[in-house]
Amino acid sequence: MRLSFGILTVLLAGVSISASTGGPYKRQNATSPPGYAVLEPPLTTDWTYKVGTNPWPEYPRPLLERLDWKNLNGVWQYRNASNGDITSPPFGTDLGKPVLVPFCLESGLSGVKADYAVWSWYRTVFDVPSSWTKGNRVLLNFGAVDYHATVWVNQRQVGSNVGGYWSFTIDITDALTTNGTNELIVHVYDPTDYFDDVQIPIGKQTVRPSHIFYTPCSGIWQTVWLESAPANYITDLVVNADMHGNVNVTATSSGNASIPVEVTVYETNSTDVKFTATGRTNSQFKFRVEDIEMWAPSTPVLYNIAVKMGNDIIKSYTGFRTISRAVIDGVQRPLLNGEFMFQFGTLDQGYWPDGLYTPPSREAMEYDLNTLKNIGYNMLRKHIKVEPALFYQSCDRLGLLVFQDMPSLRTQVPIPVNQDCKFKPVINTSVTDEFGRQLEILIKQHRSYPSIVTWIIYNEGWGQQVEDYPSGFPEFNFTNIVRNLDPTRLVNAVTGWHDHGASDFHDNHHYPDSQCGTPWYSIESTPHDPSRIAIQGEFGGIGLNVSEEHLWIVPKSVSEINQTYELDDNQQIWNYRAHFLLNELKEQIDVFGFCSGAIWTQTTDVEGEVNGMLTYDRRILRPNLTVWHNDLQAIYDVAHAKGNRTIMMERDMTFDVL
């Protein structure tokens, strides 16, 4: 394929550096009280010194929101711990160092910038608002703690949780004092990949950062809050609504009894009631809402919902849309609301130079999402990380489809398997079972967000059983588990390689050019499988180095920039190469006709990677927006022409959720 001189001229002449608005790049920490201070990270963003000491003030769980709540984010106390210290909690003790919750201990925003935070203590004190209803239960909620959290209130152990990406709730009512002041202690054990024989879901975290593997996140990294709930309260709410107005609801109560529950759906952007339905807790009930507007990237219409069970009243929302799979002119296609839509997005790592796993604010987080929409993407792949609930609400509101990865196990654990000391991952029954347990939590906690359209189980064989054992390949069983938990979405069991034929997708990874549904493939992948949906799970990855003020200034990371898949000489050439690769993808869609989606690497630079739409500090936008708009629209147009013809349903997706 050759580019015309006119297009090349536009590429070379029309590129400019775009920066987000904001103050100076560094310093200015005047809002912090004595004791706590941001420890300047290797790179800042425009939001670093705007965080203050009351971060993330928003209600953190938008699908199950209660009126009476109290945010516990802010300055707590921290102390490094050692193995075995959990037997001697530091009750009534000043831990000596301030830490800003909810930021990873390794981050600058935490005020700690810890190294090897394997064992840690947190401490704070709180009171319960006197205005809360007497006789109600007081619930302590954690958005996420990496990795194993054990919690005490007033010297009583009240609960624990294993898994670094999952929210959990503890009823602490019986541990509260009568004088109003309560002590909260949290012990965190986070091995990441520090120990050779530990194999847990960590995504791209490592205690030895190296190019595509990044600084770990230990400790409390999502919002902590209290709320008041009646003695029998709603513990879980599953809502799925399809394109025809059918709604499926399951409200789970803290008690075992089946009691009445009422669901009210409101008109869009209104307090006017659209529909009211009744059912019972702990079992599914269905109803139909007429004259609905469907949710889609171009029309992200959401409907607010109120759910009443006894004295417990919560707020939620939903979007009406149907995800399915069909054969169109002999080609497997993913459908949204009965039509094929080419799904094109970025590999979204969700890392921040100042907060690591935790964005400095909701405004900062949404800056990334708005940038993707402005470029012309309609999707993102949330890459082996799980975000705070408000991230998915923002995708719901903006109309960004989400491919959600399960955070992967580590890629290699150094155990010699022969005299050459080659290494292989530790994969055994207990590791696989724990991975499966946490995979189920991922589905259960996120299956009501309209924007999520596909679940991804394994990435490029990381922690995957790739040899043929008598028990079979686990991804087949995991695919069935995911479908049983959530039959409303598609499943991508294996993205990249080691594909044994499970699930709805055949997914190719190749850098920098695509191989999407083509009659050629690289050694890591497998030939195109026409019985499944063809998608380019990763491609692009072209890099552009920048000046020091926009780089993660860690010597090892800087020295590894040349490991980027391709480095381009300047921003004009970067855009020229992107234009070339996007047109190559368009031709593959047009000529061979199988490709149904693609994921470009990536949203932002991360540490030593310099191949993002944005630099790591979010201050430079690389794409020439005019050219990228045109190229992406050309891809959507040719895909639409190929894929919106006679539809024969192969697998009828149901909206029943167990």
PDB file of C-alpha atoms in Angstrom, residues 238-411:
ATOM      1  CA  VAL A 238     -27.597  -7.516  39.730  1.00  0.00           C
ATOM      2  CA  VAL A 239     -29.442  -5.583  37.013  1.00  0.00           C
ATOM      3  CA  ASN A 240     -29.345  -6.436  33.329  1.00  0.00           C
ATOM      4  CA  ALA A 241     -31.530  -4.731  30.751  1.00  0.00           C
ATOM      5  CA  ASP A 242     -31.725  -5.682  27.067  1.00  0.00           C
ATOM      6  CA  MET A 243     -32.507  -3.835  23.857  1.00  0.00           C
ATOM      7  CA  HIS A 244     -36.187  -4.876  23.988  1.00  0.00           C
ATOM      8  CA  GLY A 245     -36.804  -3.373  27.423  1.00  0.00           C
ATOM      9  CA  ASN A 246     -36.573  -6.652  29.323  1.00  0.00           C
ATOM     10  CA  VAL A 247     -35.030  -6.222  32.765  1.00  0.00           C
ATOM     11  CA  ASN A 248     -33.673  -8.946  35.026  1.00  0.00           C
ATOM     12  CA  VAL A 249     -33.069  -8.121  38.693  1.00  0.00           C
ATOM     13  CA  THR A 250     -31.582 -10.128  41.537  1.00  0.00           C
ATOM     14  CA  ALA A 251     -31.412  -8.390  44.921  1.00  0.00           C
ATOM     15  CA  THR A 252     -29.562 -10.341  47.598  1.00  0.00           C
ATOM     16  CA  SER A 253     -30.307  -9.616  51.254  1.00  0.00           C
ATOM     17  CA  SER A 254     -28.156 -10.052  54.344  1.00  0.00           C
ATOM     18  CA  GLY A 255     -30.847 -12.305  55.776  1.00  0.00           C
ATOM     19  CA  ASN A 256     -31.805 -15.647  54.308  1.00  0.00           C
ATOM     20  CA  ALA A 257     -35.523 -14.981  54.074  1.00  0.00           C
ATOM     21  CA  SER A 258     -37.208 -14.105  50.785  1.00  0.00           C
ATOM     22  CA  ILE A 259     -38.913 -10.759  51.276  1.00  0.00           C
ATOM     23  CA  PRO A 260     -40.556  -8.250  48.918  1.00  0.00           C
ATOM     24  CA  VAL A 261     -38.397  -5.858  46.932  1.00  0.00           C
ATOM     25  CA  GLU A 262     -39.587  -2.935  44.795  1.00  0.00           C
ATOM     26  CA  VAL A 263     -37.712  -1.546  41.782  1.00  0.00           C
ATOM     27  CA  THR A 264     -38.518   1.856  40.301  1.00  0.00           C
ATOM     28  CA  VAL A 265     -37.135   2.925  36.919  1.00  0.00           C
ATOM     29  CA  TYR A 266     -37.102   6.659  36.218  1.00  0.00           C
ATOM     30  CA  GLU A 267     -37.306   8.557  32.971  1.00  0.00           C
ATOM     31  CA  THR A 268     -33.922   9.632  31.622  1.00  0.00           C
ATOM     32  CA  ASN A 269     -32.610  12.815  33.258  1.00  0.00           C
ATOM     33  CA  SER A 270     -35.782  13.057  35.307  1.00  0.00           C
ATOM     34  CA  THR A 271     -37.370  12.162  38.632  1.00  0.00           C
ATOM     35  CA  ASP A 272     -40.540  11.057  36.830  1.00  0.00           C
ATOM     36  CA  VAL A 273     -41.340   7.386  37.355  1.00  0.00           C
ATOM     37  CA  LYS A 274     -41.244   5.327  34.166  1.00  0.00           C
ATOM     38  CA  PHE A 275     -41.993   1.879  35.586  1.00  0.00           C
ATOM     39  CA  THR A 276     -42.326   0.115  38.935  1.00  0.00           C
ATOM     40  CA  ALA A 277     -41.954  -3.621  39.486  1.00  0.00           C
ATOM     41  CA  THR A 278     -41.983  -5.925  42.486  1.00  0.00           C
ATOM     42  CA  GLY A 279     -40.320  -9.221  43.235  1.00  0.00           C
ATOM     43  CA  ARG A 280     -38.613 -11.030  46.059  1.00  0.00           C
ATOM     44  CA  THR A 281     -35.058 -11.050  47.310  1.00  0.00           C
ATOM     45  CA  ASN A 282     -32.542 -13.830  46.728  1.00  0.00           C
ATOM     46  CA  SER A 283     -34.146 -14.894  43.452  1.00  0.00           C
ATOM     47  CA  GLN A 284     -34.489 -13.464  39.977  1.00  0.00           C
ATOM     48  CA  PHE A 285     -37.483 -11.519  38.814  1.00  0.00           C
ATOM     49  CA  LYS A 286     -38.160  -9.969  35.433  1.00  0.00           C
ATOM     50  CA  PHE A 287     -40.201  -7.159  33.990  1.00  0.00           C
ATOM     51  CA  ARG A 288     -40.460  -5.189  30.761  1.00  0.00           C
ATOM     52  CA  VAL A 289     -40.169  -1.449  30.254  1.00  0.00           C
ATOM     53  CA  GLU A 290     -41.751  -0.004  27.119  1.00  0.00           C
ATOM     54  CA  ASP A 291     -40.458   2.816  24.908  1.00  0.00           C
ATOM     55  CA  ILE A 292     -36.858   2.691  26.031  1.00  0.00           C
ATOM     56  CA  GLU A 293     -33.834   4.299  24.434  1.00  0.00           C
ATOM     57  CA  MET A 294     -30.993   1.863  23.809  1.00  0.00           C
ATOM     58  CA  TRP A 295     -27.500   2.323  25.219  1.00  0.00           C
ATOM     59  CA  ALA A 296     -24.680   2.467  22.643  1.00  0.00           C
ATOM     60  CA  PRO A 297     -21.383   4.370  22.221  1.00  0.00           C
ATOM     61  CA  SER A 298     -23.144   7.045  20.181  1.00  0.00           C
ATOM     62  CA  THR A 299     -26.141   7.201  22.544  1.00  0.00           C
ATOM     63  CA  PRO A 300     -25.040   6.268  26.087  1.00  0.00           C
ATOM     64  CA  VAL A 301     -28.523   6.577  27.598  1.00  0.00           C
ATOM     65  CA  LEU A 302     -28.765   5.531  31.246  1.00  0.00           C
ATOM     66  CA  TYR A 303     -31.833   5.111  33.453  1.00  0.00           C
ATOM     67  CA  ASN A 304     -31.701   5.753  37.193  1.00  0.00           C
ATOM     68  CA  ILE A 305     -33.174   3.093  39.442  1.00  0.00           C
ATOM     69  CA  ALA A 306     -34.345   3.010  43.064  1.00  0.00           C
ATOM     70  CA  VAL A 307     -34.545  -0.305  44.908  1.00  0.00           C
ATOM     71  CA  LYS A 308     -36.484  -0.677  48.170  1.00  0.00           C
ATOM     72  CA  MET A 309     -36.300  -3.697  50.436  1.00  0.00           C
ATOM     73  CA  GLY A 310     -37.944  -3.098  53.784  1.00  0.00           C
ATOM     74  CA  ASN A 311     -36.213  -0.052  55.242  1.00  0.00           C
ATOM     75  CA  ASP A 312     -33.232  -0.296  52.904  1.00  0.00           C
ATOM     76  CA  ILE A 313     -33.378   2.076  49.924  1.00  0.00           C
ATOM     77  CA  ILE A 314     -30.548   2.251  47.410  1.00  0.00           C
ATOM     78  CA  LYS A 315     -29.884   4.076  44.164  1.00  0.00           C
ATOM     79  CA  SER A 316     -28.562   2.429  41.013  1.00  0.00           C
ATOM     80  CA  TYR A 317     -28.822   2.717  37.236  1.00  0.00           C
ATOM     81  CA  THR A 318     -28.814   0.642  34.065  1.00  0.00           C
ATOM     82  CA  GLY A 319     -28.591   0.896  30.297  1.00  0.00           C
ATOM     83  CA  PHE A 320     -30.696  -1.074  27.823  1.00  0.00           C
ATOM     84  CA  ARG A 321     -28.471  -2.967  25.389  1.00  0.00           C
ATOM     85  CA  THR A 322     -27.945  -6.499  24.068  1.00  0.00           C
ATOM     86  CA  ILE A 323     -24.610  -8.143  23.331  1.00  0.00           C
ATOM     87  CA  SER A 324     -24.688 -11.189  21.090  1.00  0.00           C
ATOM     88  CA  ARG A 325     -22.850 -13.221  18.480  1.00  0.00           C
ATOM     89  CA  ALA A 326     -24.078 -14.016  14.981  1.00  0.00           C
ATOM     90  CA  VAL A 327     -23.089 -15.234  11.511  1.00  0.00           C
ATOM     91  CA  ILE A 328     -23.285 -12.521   8.859  1.00  0.00           C
ATOM     92  CA  ASP A 329     -22.600 -13.664   5.296  1.00  0.00           C
ATOM     93  CA  GLY A 330     -20.741 -16.644   6.703  1.00  0.00           C
ATOM     94  CA  VAL A 331     -18.560 -14.592   9.068  1.00  0.00           C
ATOM     95  CA  GLN A 332     -18.687 -14.667  12.866  1.00  0.00           C
ATOM     96  CA  ARG A 333     -19.500 -11.209  14.247  1.00  0.00           C
ATOM     97  CA  PRO A 334     -20.098  -9.590  17.655  1.00  0.00           C
ATOM     98  CA  LEU A 335     -23.337  -7.644  17.770  1.00  0.00           C
ATOM     99  CA  LEU A 336     -24.488  -4.716  19.866  1.00  0.00           C
ATOM    100  CA  ASN A 337     -28.246  -4.222  19.861  1.00  0.00           C
ATOM    101  CA  GLY A 338     -28.588  -6.631  16.948  1.00  0.00           C
ATOM    102  CA  GLU A 339     -26.076  -4.900  14.690  1.00  0.00           C
ATOM    103  CA  PHE A 340     -22.408  -5.479  13.978  1.00  0.00           C
ATOM    104  CA  MET A 341     -20.206  -2.702  15.305  1.00  0.00           C
ATOM    105  CA  PHE A 342     -16.464  -2.776  14.693  1.00  0.00           C
ATOM    106  CA  GLN A 343     -15.040  -2.367  18.189  1.00  0.00           C
ATOM    107  CA  PHE A 344     -11.831  -0.363  18.183  1.00  0.00           C
ATOM    108  CA  GLY A 345     -10.002   0.826  21.263  1.00  0.00           C
ATOM    109  CA  THR A 346      -6.747   1.024  23.141  1.00  0.00           C
ATOM    110  CA  LEU A 347      -4.921  -1.229  25.535  1.00  0.00           C
ATOM    111  CA  ASP A 348      -5.647   0.678  28.735  1.00  0.00           C
ATOM    112  CA  GLN A 349      -3.132  -0.061  31.488  1.00  0.00           C
ATOM    113  CA  GLY A 350      -4.569   2.348  34.046  1.00  0.00           C
ATOM    114  CA  TYR A 351      -1.230   3.456  35.526  1.00  0.00           C
ATOM    115  CA  TRP A 352      -0.392   6.922  36.833  1.00  0.00           C
ATOM    116  CA  PRO A 353       3.081   8.304  37.614  1.00  0.00           C
ATOM    117  CA  ASP A 354       1.890   9.939  40.844  1.00  0.00           C
ATOM    118  CA  GLY A 355      -0.689   7.434  42.114  1.00  0.00           C
ATOM    119  CA  LEU A 356       0.356   4.238  40.267  1.00  0.00           C
ATOM    120  CA  TYR A 357      -2.852   2.140  40.352  1.00  0.00           C
ATOM    121  CA  THR A 358      -4.922   5.020  41.739  1.00  0.00           C
ATOM    122  CA  PRO A 359      -5.612   8.083  39.569  1.00  0.00           C
ATOM    123  CA  PRO A 360      -5.088  11.338  41.465  1.00  0.00           C
ATOM    124  CA  SER A 361      -8.767  12.239  41.023  1.00  0.00           C
ATOM    125  CA  ARG A 362     -11.884  11.423  39.069  1.00  0.00           C
ATOM    126  CA  GLU A 363     -11.184  14.422  36.847  1.00  0.00           C
ATOM    127  CA  ALA A 364      -7.786  12.974  35.970  1.00  0.00           C
ATOM    128  CA  MET A 365      -9.225   9.521  35.325  1.00  0.00           C
ATOM    129  CA  GLU A 366     -11.899  10.906  33.014  1.00  0.00           C
ATOM    130  CA  TYR A 367      -9.308  12.951  31.130  1.00  0.00           C
ATOM    131  CA  ASP A 368      -7.985   9.677  29.698  1.00  0.00           C
ATOM    132  CA  LEU A 369     -11.460   8.437  28.784  1.00  0.00           C
ATOM    133  CA  ASN A 370     -12.482  11.702  27.153  1.00  0.00           C
ATOM    134  CA  THR A 371      -9.236  11.688  25.170  1.00  0.00           C
ATOM    135  CA  LEU A 372     -10.048   8.254  23.763  1.00  0.00           C
ATOM    136  CA  LYS A 373     -13.521   9.391  22.730  1.00  0.00           C
ATOM    137  CA  ASN A 374     -12.117  12.537  21.151  1.00  0.00           C
ATOM    138  CA  ILE A 375      -9.632  10.535  19.077  1.00  0.00           C
ATOM    139  CA  GLY A 376     -12.488   8.401  17.766  1.00  0.00           C
ATOM    140  CA  TYR A 377     -12.251   5.144  19.708  1.00  0.00           C
ATOM    141  CA  ASN A 378     -15.440   3.427  20.821  1.00  0.00           C
ATOM    142  CA  MET A 379     -13.826   0.879  23.142  1.00  0.00           C
ATOM    143  CA  LEU A 380     -10.954   0.171  25.514  1.00  0.00           C
ATOM    144  CA  ARG A 381      -9.417  -3.029  26.765  1.00  0.00           C
ATOM    145  CA  LYS A 382      -8.865  -2.745  30.509  1.00  0.00           C
ATOM    146  CA  HIS A 383      -5.561  -4.561  30.564  1.00  0.00           C
ATOM    147  CA  ILE A 384      -5.044  -7.090  33.395  1.00  0.00           C
ATOM    148  CA  LYS A 385      -6.193  -4.578  35.996  1.00  0.00           C
ATOM    149  CA  VAL A 386      -9.535  -3.806  37.624  1.00  0.00           C
ATOM    150  CA  GLU A 387     -10.487  -0.167  38.137  1.00  0.00           C
ATOM    151  CA  PRO A 388     -12.531   1.599  40.840  1.00  0.00           C
ATOM    152  CA  ALA A 389     -16.260   1.384  40.278  1.00  0.00           C
ATOM    153  CA  LEU A 390     -16.420   5.047  39.226  1.00  0.00           C
ATOM    154  CA  PHE A 391     -14.245   4.205  36.206  1.00  0.00           C
ATOM    155  CA  TYR A 392     -16.930   1.901  34.823  1.00  0.00           C
ATOM    156  CA  GLN A 393     -19.647   4.419  35.597  1.00  0.00           C
ATOM    157  CA  SER A 394     -17.673   6.959  33.570  1.00  0.00           C
ATOM    158  CA  CYS A 395     -17.438   4.502  30.659  1.00  0.00           C
ATOM    159  CA  ASP A 396     -21.193   3.927  30.955  1.00  0.00           C
ATOM    160  CA  ARG A 397     -21.829   7.673  30.803  1.00  0.00           C
ATOM    161  CA  LEU A 398     -19.382   8.373  27.970  1.00  0.00           C
ATOM    162  CA  GLY A 399     -20.331   5.395  25.822  1.00  0.00           C
ATOM    163  CA  LEU A 400     -17.033   3.495  25.837  1.00  0.00           C
ATOM    164  CA  LEU A 401     -17.263  -0.267  25.391  1.00  0.00           C
ATOM    165  CA  VAL A 402     -15.018  -2.210  27.777  1.00  0.00           C
ATOM    166  CA  PHE A 403     -13.156  -5.476  27.248  1.00  0.00           C
ATOM    167  CA  GLN A 404     -12.383  -6.418  30.862  1.00  0.00           C
ATOM    168  CA  ASP A 405      -9.322  -8.554  31.592  1.00  0.00           C
ATOM    169  CA  MET A 406      -8.910 -10.811  34.577  1.00  0.00           C
ATOM    170  CA  PRO A 407      -5.668  -9.689  36.289  1.00  0.00           C
ATOM    171  CA  SER A 408      -3.093 -12.261  35.316  1.00  0.00           C
ATOM    172  CA  LEU A 409      -0.840 -14.469  37.327  1.00  0.00           C
ATOM    173  CA  ARG A 410       2.874 -13.773  36.986  1.00  0.00           C
ATOM    174  CA  THR A 411       4.551 -14.800  33.762  1.00  0.00           C
TER     175      THR A 411
END
